[in-house]
Coordinates of C-alpha atoms in Angstrom, one line a residue:
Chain A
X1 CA 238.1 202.3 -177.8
X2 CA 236.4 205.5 -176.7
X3 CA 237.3 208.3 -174.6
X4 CA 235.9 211.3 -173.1
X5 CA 236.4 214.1 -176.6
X6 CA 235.3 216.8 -174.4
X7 CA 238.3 216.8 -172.2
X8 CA 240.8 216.2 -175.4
X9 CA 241.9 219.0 -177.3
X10 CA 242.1 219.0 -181.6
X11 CA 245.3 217.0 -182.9
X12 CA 248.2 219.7 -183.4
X13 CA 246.6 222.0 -180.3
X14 CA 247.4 222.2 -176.8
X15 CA 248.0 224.5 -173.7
X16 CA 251.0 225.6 -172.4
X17 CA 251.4 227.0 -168.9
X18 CA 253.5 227.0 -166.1
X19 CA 257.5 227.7 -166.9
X20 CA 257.1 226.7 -171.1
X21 CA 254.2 229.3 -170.7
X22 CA 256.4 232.1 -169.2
X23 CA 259.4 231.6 -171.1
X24 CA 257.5 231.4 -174.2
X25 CA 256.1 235.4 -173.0
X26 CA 260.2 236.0 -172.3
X27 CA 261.7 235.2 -175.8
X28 CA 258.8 236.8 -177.8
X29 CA 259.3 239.9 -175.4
X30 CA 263.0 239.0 -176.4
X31 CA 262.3 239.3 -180.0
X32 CA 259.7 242.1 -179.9
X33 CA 262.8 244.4 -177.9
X34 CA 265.5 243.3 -180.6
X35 CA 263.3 244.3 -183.4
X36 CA 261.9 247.6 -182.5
X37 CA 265.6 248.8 -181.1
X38 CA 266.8 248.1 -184.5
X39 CA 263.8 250.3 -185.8
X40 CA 261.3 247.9 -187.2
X41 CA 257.9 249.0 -186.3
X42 CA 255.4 246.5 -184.3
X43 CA 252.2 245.8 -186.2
X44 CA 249.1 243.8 -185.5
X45 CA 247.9 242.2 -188.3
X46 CA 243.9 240.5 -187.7
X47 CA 243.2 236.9 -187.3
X48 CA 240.9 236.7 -190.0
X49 CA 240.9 237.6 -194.0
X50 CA 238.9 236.9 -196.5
X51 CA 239.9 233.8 -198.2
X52 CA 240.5 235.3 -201.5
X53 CA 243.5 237.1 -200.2
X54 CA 245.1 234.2 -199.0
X55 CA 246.0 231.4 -201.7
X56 CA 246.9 229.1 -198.7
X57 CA 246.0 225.2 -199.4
X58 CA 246.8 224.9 -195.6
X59 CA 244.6 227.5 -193.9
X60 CA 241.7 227.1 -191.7
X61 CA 238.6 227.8 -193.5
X62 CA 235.8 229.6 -191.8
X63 CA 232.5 231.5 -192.5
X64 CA 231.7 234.9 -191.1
X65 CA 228.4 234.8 -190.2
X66 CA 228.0 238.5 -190.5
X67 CA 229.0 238.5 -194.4
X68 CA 228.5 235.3 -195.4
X69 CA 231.8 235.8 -197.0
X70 CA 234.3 232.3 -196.6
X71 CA 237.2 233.3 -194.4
X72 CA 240.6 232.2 -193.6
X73 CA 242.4 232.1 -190.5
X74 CA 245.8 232.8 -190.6
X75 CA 248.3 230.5 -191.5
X76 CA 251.4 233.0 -192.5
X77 CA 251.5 236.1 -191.1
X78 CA 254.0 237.5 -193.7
X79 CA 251.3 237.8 -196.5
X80 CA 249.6 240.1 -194.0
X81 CA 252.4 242.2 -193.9
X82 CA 253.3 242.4 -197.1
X83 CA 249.6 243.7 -197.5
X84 CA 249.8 246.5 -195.2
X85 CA 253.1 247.5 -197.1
X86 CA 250.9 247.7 -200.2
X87 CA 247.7 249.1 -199.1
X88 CA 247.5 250.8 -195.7
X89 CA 251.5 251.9 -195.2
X90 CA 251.8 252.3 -199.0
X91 CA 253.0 256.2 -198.8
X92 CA 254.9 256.0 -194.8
X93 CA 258.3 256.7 -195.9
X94 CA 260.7 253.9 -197.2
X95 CA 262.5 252.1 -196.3
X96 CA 259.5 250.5 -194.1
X97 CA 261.0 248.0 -191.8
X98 CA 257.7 246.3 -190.1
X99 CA 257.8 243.2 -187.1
X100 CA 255.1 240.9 -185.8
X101 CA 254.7 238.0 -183.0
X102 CA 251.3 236.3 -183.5
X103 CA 249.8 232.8 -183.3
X104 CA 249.0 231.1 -186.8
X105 CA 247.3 228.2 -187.2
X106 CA 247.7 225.1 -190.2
X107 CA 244.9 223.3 -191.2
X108 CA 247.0 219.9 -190.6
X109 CA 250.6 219.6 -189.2
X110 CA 253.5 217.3 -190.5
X111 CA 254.8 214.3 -189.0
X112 CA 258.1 215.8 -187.8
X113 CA 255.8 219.3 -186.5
X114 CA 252.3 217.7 -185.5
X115 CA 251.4 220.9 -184.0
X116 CA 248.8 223.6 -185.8
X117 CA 249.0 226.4 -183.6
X118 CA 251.9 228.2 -184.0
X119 CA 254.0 231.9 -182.6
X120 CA 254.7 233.1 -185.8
X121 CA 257.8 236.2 -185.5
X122 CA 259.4 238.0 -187.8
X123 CA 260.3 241.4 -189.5
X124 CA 260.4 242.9 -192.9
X125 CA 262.0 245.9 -194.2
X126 CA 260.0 247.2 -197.7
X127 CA 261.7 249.7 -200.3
X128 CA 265.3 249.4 -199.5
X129 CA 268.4 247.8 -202.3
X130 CA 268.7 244.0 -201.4
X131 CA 272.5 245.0 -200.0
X132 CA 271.0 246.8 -198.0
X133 CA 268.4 245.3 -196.6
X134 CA 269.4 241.6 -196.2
X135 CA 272.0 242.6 -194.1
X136 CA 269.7 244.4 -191.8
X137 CA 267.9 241.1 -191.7
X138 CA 270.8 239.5 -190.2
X139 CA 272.0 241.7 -188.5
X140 CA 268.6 241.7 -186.7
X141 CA 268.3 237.8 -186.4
X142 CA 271.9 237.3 -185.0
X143 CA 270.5 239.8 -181.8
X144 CA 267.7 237.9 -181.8
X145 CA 269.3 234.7 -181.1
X146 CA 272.1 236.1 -179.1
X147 CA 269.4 237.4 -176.5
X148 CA 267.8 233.5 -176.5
X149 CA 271.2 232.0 -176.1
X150 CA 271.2 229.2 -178.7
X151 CA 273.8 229.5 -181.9
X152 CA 272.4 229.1 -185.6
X153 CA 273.3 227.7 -188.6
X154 CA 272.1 230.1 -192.0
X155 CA 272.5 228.1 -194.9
X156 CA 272.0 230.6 -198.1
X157 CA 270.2 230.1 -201.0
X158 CA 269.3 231.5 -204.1
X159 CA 266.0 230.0 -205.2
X160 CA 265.3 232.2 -207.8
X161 CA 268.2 232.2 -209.8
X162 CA 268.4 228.5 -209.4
X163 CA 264.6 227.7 -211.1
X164 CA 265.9 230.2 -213.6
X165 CA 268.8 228.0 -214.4
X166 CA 266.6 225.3 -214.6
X167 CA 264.2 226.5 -216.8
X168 CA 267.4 227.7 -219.4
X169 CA 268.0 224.0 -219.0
X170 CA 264.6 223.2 -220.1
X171 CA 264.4 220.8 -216.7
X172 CA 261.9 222.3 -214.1
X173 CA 260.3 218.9 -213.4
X174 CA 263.9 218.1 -212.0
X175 CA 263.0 220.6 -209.2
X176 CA 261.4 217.2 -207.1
X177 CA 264.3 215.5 -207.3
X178 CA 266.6 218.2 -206.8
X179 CA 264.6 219.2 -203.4
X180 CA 265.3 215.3 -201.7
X181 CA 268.9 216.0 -203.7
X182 CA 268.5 212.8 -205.4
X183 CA 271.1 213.4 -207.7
X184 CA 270.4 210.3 -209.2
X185 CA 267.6 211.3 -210.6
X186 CA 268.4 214.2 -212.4
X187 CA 268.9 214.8 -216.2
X188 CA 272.3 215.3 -217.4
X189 CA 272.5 218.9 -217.8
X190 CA 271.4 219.4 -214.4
X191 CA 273.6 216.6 -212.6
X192 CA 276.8 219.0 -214.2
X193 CA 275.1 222.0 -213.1
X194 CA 274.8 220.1 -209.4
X195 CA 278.4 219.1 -209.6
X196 CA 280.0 223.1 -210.4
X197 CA 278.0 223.8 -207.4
X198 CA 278.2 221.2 -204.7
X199 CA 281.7 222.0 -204.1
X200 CA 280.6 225.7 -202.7
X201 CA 279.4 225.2 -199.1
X202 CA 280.0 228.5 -197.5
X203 CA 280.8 232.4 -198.5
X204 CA 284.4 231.7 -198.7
X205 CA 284.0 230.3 -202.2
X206 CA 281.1 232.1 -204.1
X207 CA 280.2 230.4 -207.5
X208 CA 281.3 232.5 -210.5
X209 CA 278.4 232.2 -212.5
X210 CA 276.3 234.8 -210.0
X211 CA 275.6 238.5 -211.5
X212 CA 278.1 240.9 -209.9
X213 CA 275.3 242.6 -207.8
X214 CA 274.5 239.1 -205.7
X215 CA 278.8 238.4 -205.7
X216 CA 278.6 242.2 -204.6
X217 CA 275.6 240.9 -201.6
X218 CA 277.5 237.7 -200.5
X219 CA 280.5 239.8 -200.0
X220 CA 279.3 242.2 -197.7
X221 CA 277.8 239.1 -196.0
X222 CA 280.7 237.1 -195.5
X223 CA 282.1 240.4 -193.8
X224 CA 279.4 240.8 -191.5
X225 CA 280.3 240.4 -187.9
X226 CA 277.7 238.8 -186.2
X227 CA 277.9 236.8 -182.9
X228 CA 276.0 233.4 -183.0
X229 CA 275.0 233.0 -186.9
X230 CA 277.6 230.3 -188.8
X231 CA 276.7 230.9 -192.2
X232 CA 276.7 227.5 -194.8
X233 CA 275.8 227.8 -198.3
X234 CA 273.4 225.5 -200.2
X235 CA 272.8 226.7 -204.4
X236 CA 271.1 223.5 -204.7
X237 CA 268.3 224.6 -202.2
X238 CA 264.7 225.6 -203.5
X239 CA 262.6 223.9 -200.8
X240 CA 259.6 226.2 -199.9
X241 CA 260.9 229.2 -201.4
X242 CA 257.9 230.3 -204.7
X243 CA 258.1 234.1 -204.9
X244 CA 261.7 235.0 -203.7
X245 CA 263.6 236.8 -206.2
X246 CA 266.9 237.3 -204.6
X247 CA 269.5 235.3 -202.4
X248 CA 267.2 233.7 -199.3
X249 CA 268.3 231.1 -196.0
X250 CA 266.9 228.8 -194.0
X251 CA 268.0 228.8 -190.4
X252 CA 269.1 225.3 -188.3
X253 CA 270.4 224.0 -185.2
X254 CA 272.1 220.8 -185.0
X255 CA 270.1 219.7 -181.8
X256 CA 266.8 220.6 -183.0
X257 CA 265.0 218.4 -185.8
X258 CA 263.3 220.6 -188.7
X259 CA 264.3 224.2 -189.6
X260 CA 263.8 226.7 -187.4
X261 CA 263.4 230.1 -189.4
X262 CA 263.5 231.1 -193.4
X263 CA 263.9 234.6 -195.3
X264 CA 265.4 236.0 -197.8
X265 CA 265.1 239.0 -200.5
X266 CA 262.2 239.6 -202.9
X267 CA 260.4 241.7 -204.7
X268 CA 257.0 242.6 -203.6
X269 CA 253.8 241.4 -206.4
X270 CA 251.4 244.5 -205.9
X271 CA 253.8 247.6 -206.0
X272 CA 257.2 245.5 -207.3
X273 CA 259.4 246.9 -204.3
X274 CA 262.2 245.4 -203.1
X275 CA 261.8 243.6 -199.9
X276 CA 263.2 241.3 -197.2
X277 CA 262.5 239.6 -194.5
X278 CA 262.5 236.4 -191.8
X279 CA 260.1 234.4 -189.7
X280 CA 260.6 232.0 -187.0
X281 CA 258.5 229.6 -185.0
X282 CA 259.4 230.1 -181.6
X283 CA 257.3 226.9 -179.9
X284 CA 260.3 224.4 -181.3
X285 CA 262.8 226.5 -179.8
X286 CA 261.6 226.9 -176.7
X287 CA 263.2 224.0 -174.9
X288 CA 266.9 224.9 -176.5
X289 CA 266.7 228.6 -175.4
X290 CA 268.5 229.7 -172.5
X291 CA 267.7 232.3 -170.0
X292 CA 266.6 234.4 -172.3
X293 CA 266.5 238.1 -171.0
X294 CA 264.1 240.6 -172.3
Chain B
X1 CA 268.5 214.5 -181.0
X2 CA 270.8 212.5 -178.5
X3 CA 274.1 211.2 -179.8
X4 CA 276.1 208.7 -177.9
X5 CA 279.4 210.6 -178.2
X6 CA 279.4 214.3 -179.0
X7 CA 280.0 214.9 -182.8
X8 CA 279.5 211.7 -183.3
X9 CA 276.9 210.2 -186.1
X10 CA 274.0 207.9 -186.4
X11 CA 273.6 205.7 -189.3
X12 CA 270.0 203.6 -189.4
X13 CA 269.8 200.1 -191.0
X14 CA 266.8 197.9 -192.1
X15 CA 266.9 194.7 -190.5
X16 CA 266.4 191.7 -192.9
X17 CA 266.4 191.4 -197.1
X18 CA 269.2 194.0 -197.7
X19 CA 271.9 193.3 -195.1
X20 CA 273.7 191.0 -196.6
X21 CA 274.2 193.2 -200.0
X22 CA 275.0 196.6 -197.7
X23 CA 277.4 194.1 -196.0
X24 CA 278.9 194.5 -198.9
X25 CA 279.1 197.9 -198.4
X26 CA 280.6 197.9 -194.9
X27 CA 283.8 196.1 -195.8
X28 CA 284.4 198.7 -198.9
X29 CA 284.2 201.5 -196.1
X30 CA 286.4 199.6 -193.6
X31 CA 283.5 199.8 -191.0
X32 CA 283.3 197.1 -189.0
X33 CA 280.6 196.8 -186.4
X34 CA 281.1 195.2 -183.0
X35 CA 280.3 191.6 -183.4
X36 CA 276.8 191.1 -182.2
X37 CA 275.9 193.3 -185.6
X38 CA 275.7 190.2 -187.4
X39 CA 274.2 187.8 -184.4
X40 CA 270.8 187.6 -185.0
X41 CA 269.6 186.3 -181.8
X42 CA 271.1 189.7 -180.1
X43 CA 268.7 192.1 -179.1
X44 CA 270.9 195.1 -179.2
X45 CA 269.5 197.4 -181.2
X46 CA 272.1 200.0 -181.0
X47 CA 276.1 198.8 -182.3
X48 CA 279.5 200.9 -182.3
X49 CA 281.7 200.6 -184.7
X50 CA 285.4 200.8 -185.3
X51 CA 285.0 204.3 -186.5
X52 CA 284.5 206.1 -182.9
X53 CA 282.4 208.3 -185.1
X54 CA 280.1 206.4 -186.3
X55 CA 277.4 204.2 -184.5
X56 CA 274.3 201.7 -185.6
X57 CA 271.0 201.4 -185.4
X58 CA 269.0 198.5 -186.4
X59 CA 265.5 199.2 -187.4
X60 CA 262.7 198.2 -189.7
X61 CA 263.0 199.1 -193.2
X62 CA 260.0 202.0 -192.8
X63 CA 261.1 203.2 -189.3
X64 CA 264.8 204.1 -190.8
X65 CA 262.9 206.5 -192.8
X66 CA 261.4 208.0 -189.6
X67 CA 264.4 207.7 -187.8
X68 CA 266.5 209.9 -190.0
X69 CA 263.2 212.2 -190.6
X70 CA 263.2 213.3 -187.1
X71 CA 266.7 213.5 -186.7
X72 CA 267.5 210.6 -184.3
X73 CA 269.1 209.3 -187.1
X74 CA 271.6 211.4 -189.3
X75 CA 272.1 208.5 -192.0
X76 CA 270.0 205.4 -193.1
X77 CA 269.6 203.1 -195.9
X78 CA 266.2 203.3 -197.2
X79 CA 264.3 201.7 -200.0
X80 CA 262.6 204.1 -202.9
X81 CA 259.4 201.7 -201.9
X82 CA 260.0 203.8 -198.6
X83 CA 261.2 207.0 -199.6
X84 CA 257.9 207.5 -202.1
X85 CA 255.1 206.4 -199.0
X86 CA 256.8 208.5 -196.3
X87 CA 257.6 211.5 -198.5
X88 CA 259.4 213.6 -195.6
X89 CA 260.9 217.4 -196.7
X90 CA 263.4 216.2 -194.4
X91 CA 264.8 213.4 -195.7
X92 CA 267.6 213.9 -198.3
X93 CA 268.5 210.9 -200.3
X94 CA 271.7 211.9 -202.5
X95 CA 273.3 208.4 -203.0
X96 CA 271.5 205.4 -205.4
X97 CA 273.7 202.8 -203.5
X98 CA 272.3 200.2 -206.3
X99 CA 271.2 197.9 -204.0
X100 CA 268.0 195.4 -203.2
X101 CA 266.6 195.7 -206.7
X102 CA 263.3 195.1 -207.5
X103 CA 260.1 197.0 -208.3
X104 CA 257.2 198.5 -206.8
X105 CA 254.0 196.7 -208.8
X106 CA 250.1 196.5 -208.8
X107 CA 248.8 192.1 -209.1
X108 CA 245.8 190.5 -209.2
X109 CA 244.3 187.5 -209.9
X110 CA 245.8 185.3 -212.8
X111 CA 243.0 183.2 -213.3
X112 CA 241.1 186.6 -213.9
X113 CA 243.0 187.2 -217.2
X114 CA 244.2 190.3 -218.9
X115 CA 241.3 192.1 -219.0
X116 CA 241.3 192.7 -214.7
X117 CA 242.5 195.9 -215.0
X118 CA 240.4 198.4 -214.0
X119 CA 238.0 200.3 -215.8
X120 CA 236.0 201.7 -213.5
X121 CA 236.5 205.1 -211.1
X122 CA 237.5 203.1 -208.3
X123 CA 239.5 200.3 -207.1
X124 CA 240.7 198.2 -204.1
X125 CA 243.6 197.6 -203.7
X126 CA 245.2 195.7 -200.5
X127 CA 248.9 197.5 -199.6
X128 CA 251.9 197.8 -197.5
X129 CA 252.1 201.4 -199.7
X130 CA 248.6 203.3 -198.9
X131 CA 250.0 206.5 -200.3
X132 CA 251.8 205.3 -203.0
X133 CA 248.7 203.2 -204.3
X134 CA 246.7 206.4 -204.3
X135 CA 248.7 208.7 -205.7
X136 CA 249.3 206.0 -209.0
X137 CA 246.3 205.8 -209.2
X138 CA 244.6 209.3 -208.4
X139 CA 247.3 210.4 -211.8
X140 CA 244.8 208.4 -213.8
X141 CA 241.7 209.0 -212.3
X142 CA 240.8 206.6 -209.9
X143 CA 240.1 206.4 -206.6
X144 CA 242.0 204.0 -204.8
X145 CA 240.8 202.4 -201.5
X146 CA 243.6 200.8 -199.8
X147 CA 243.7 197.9 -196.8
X148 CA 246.9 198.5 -195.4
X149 CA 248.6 194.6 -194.7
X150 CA 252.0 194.6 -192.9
X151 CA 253.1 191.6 -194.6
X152 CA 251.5 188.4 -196.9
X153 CA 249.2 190.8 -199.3
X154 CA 249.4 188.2 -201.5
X155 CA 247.0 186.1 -199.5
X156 CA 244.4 189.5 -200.0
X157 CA 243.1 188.5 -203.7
X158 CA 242.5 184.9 -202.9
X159 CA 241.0 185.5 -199.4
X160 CA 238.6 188.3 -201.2
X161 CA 240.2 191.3 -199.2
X162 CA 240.9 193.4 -202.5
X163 CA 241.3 192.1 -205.7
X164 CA 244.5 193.7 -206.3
X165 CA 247.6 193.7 -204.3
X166 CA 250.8 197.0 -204.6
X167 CA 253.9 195.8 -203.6
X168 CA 257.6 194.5 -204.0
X169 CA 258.3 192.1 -206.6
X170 CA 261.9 190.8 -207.8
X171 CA 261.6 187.3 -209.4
X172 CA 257.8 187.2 -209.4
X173 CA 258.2 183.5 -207.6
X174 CA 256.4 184.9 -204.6
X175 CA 253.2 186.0 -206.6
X176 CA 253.0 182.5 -208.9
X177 CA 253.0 180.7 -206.1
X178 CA 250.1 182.3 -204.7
X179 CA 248.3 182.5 -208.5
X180 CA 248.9 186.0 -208.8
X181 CA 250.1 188.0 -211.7
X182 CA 252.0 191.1 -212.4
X183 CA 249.4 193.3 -214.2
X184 CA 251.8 196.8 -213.6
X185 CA 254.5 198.2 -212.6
X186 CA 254.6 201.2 -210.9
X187 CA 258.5 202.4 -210.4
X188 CA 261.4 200.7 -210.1
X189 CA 263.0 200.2 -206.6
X190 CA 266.5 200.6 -205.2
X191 CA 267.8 201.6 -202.0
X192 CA 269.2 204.8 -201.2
X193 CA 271.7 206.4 -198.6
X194 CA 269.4 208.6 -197.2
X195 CA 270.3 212.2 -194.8
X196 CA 268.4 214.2 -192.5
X197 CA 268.1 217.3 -193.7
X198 CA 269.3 219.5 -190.3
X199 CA 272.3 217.1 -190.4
X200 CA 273.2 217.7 -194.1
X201 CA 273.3 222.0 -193.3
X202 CA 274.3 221.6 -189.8
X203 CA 277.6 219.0 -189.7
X204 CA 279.0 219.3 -193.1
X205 CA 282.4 218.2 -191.9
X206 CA 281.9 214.3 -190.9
X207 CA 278.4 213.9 -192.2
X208 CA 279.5 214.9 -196.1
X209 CA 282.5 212.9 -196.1
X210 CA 280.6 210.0 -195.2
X211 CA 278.8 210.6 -198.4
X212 CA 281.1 211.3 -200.3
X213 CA 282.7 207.9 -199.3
X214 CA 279.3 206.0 -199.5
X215 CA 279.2 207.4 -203.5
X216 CA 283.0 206.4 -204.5
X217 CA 282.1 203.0 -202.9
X218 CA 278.8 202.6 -205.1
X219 CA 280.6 204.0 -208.5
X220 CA 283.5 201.5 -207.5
X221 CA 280.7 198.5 -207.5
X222 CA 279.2 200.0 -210.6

């Protein structure tokens, strides 16, 4: 079987045009309007780094032909950010709140999100408490979604704390198991621990074990008013999360297969700030959104 | 994902070797399916039940796992064989339901004797489990090259496919009778209730209490 390659695009790419074109331009406009009228700052990070900067398995490799030098497109544009945080905006005056919309591309998709060129959004605020700051992120992603018309779920998480726990348990090859919660597979110590916490599925009960700082966090978000955003909690949730420190989320819809969005609190590796932040993938959504005005 | 009634859930089931144990299952959770469920000639493919939240799907054993990856599916039954070659982020599987027993293992040849197994850096092995067969054996150094088979890899060593087959093995009758012996296993197999992981953070209400009730049912049978 053979067919004409030149008029076929990569796997994971295609064009969009027509009405998914334009509504795509609306709801990043959307975002872009939300974000800077809650103060965070529009930058423009470049396609291309040098490779050594980014430790991505799943980036595009490339060489510049005027260095030599093996270069990587893209494939978070977080990293970037945090960069600029740490290099180039190191002394602009904290806290430094910071959003982007750019494409990002994956060296290979998944079977649930074939697709490898992605619109990457999101913000980050650097140098500002965590109980502070996380709120801000909410507070931000709630006027996000209210402008696109489509209600989230933002399941909390607290990585960090959890791979701590699991270490004191001497049990951090249980993180596989505990990531497809196949509680069947996991040692004692960590099937009790499972237990105390299963039962804690949203703000209204907050597991006592938590230092009184993070209690302190999840009470000022269970207070929050914000149209749109149903919080759920999940301490058994580590999935994707590496360098987060504090409480984090993953954000859902109940019609739309995959998550849709993830952020949470951390402490940045060059200059150890506190920082926090979201992205979202905007190409799943687009079908969902409604008339999103700018 | 579509749902026939709003709010109302999707549970995927493997047609063929483990029906008649999650049968079992069924009655402990007072579901009962509408009647052509257990008609084989039907070709529904889709069943309610008496539960008005709760319908069926009937698919094969591999595509419940896709199913309930891309949400179309909120539940299924799936067996670790599955789970381990599909390896989705989205599939939760938080209930051993202790059922269709057997094991995942590598065979060859028995009239090649003991010594058969592999020495060298590479292999070939003919599979139903590609991935599976490579990772086992990437974890000790060898490259594995695979001939995926849908079904009857036990007819691969004599028919000089691969010398080696990977798959399912209970009794072993299956494998003497095709002069085949168990050289290794590689992990022990049961089947799980398995969750899309949207529908786990998204519809705690109904989905959760299904599992909850899917877990007193297999620690009743226990």
């Amino acid at each position: 079987m053979s067919f004409n390659s030149d008029a076929v695009l990569p796997v994971g790419l295609q064009d969009v045009t027509g009405k998914l074109a334009e509504k795509r331009h609306t709801a990043r406009a959307a975002f872009l309007n939300a974000a800077t009228a809650a103060g965070f700052s529009l930058t423009i990070p470049p396609l291309l780094e040098f490779a050594d900067s980014s430790r991505d398995a799943n980036a595009f490799m490339v060489m510049d032909p005027h260095s030599r030098a093996p270069m990587v497109l893209r494939s978070d544009i977080t990293p970037q950010v945090m960069r600029l945080a740490a290099t180039l905006l190191r002394d602009a005056p904290r806290p430094l709140k910071l959003c982007y919309a750019g494409d990002v591309l994956r060296s290979a998709g998944t079977a649930l999100r074939p697709e490898r060129q992605f619109l990457q959004l999101g913000a980050e605020i650097f140098g500002d408490t965590p109980a502070k700051a996380l709120p801000a992120v909410l507070t931000l992603l709630s006027a996000v979604f209210a402008r696109w018309g489509l209600p989230v779920t933002v399941d909390i998480c607290f990585p960090g704390w959890l791979r701590g726990e699991l270490k004191r348990l001497d049990a951090e090859t249980a993180e596989a198991a505990l990531k497809r919660k196949d509680f069947s597979a996991l040692p004692a110590a960590v099937k009790t621990l499972a237990k105390q916490l299963a039962g804690h599925t949203d703000l209204s009960s907050i597991p006592s074990v938590f230092d009184t700082d993070t209690k302190a966090l999840l009470a000022v978000i269970k207070n929050l008013n914000l149209p749109g955003l149903t919080f759920t909690t999940d301490w058994l949730e580590l999935d994707g999360f590496s360098f987060q420190t504090g409480p984090c989320f993953t954000i859902f819809n109940p019609a739309i297969s995959g998550e849709i969005g993830r952020g949470g609190v951390y402490q940045t590796a060059t200059n150890n700030e506190h920082a926090a932040g979201f992205s979202v993938y905007l190409d799943p959504l687009l079908p969902y959104l409604g008339a999103s005005s700018a | 994902m579509t749902d026939s009634a709003p709010g109302a859930l999707t549970l995927a089931l493997p047609k063929g070797r483990i029906m008649a144990e999650f049968a079992a299952f069924l009655r402990r959770l007072d579901i009962v399916p509408e009647a052509d469920f257990f008609d084989e000639k039907t070709r529904k493919l889709q069943f309610a039940t008496n539960q008005p939240g709760l319908n069926l799907i009937l698919v094969r054993s591999f595509d419940v796992a896709t199913f309930v990856a891309f949400g179309g599916a909120h539940l299924g039954v799936a067996g670790h064989d599955v789970l381990m070659e599909t390896g989705s982020n989205d599939v939760y599987a938080p209930v051993d339901l202790h059922i269709g027993k057997c094991r995942l293992s590598l065979a060859g040849r028995a009239d090649a004797g003991a010594g058969q197994l592999v020495s060298s850096s590479h292999v070939r092995v003919a599979t139903k489990y590609p991935h599976t067969t490579r990772a086992h054996f990437a974890a000790k150094g060898i490259q594995a090259e695979t001939i995926k088979l849908s079904g009857a890899m036990e007819l691969a060593p004599m028919l000089g496919l691969a010398p080696f087959i990977v798959d399912l093995v209970s009794s072993g009758a299956t494998l003497k009778a095709n002069n085949l012996v168990e050289l290794e296993k590689i992990a022990d197999i049961s089947s799980k209730l398995i969750v899309n992981r949207t529908a786990y953070k998204t519809r705690r209400a109904g989905l959760h209490d299904l599992v909850a009730r899917f877990e007193e049912a297999t620690d009743a049978a226990a």
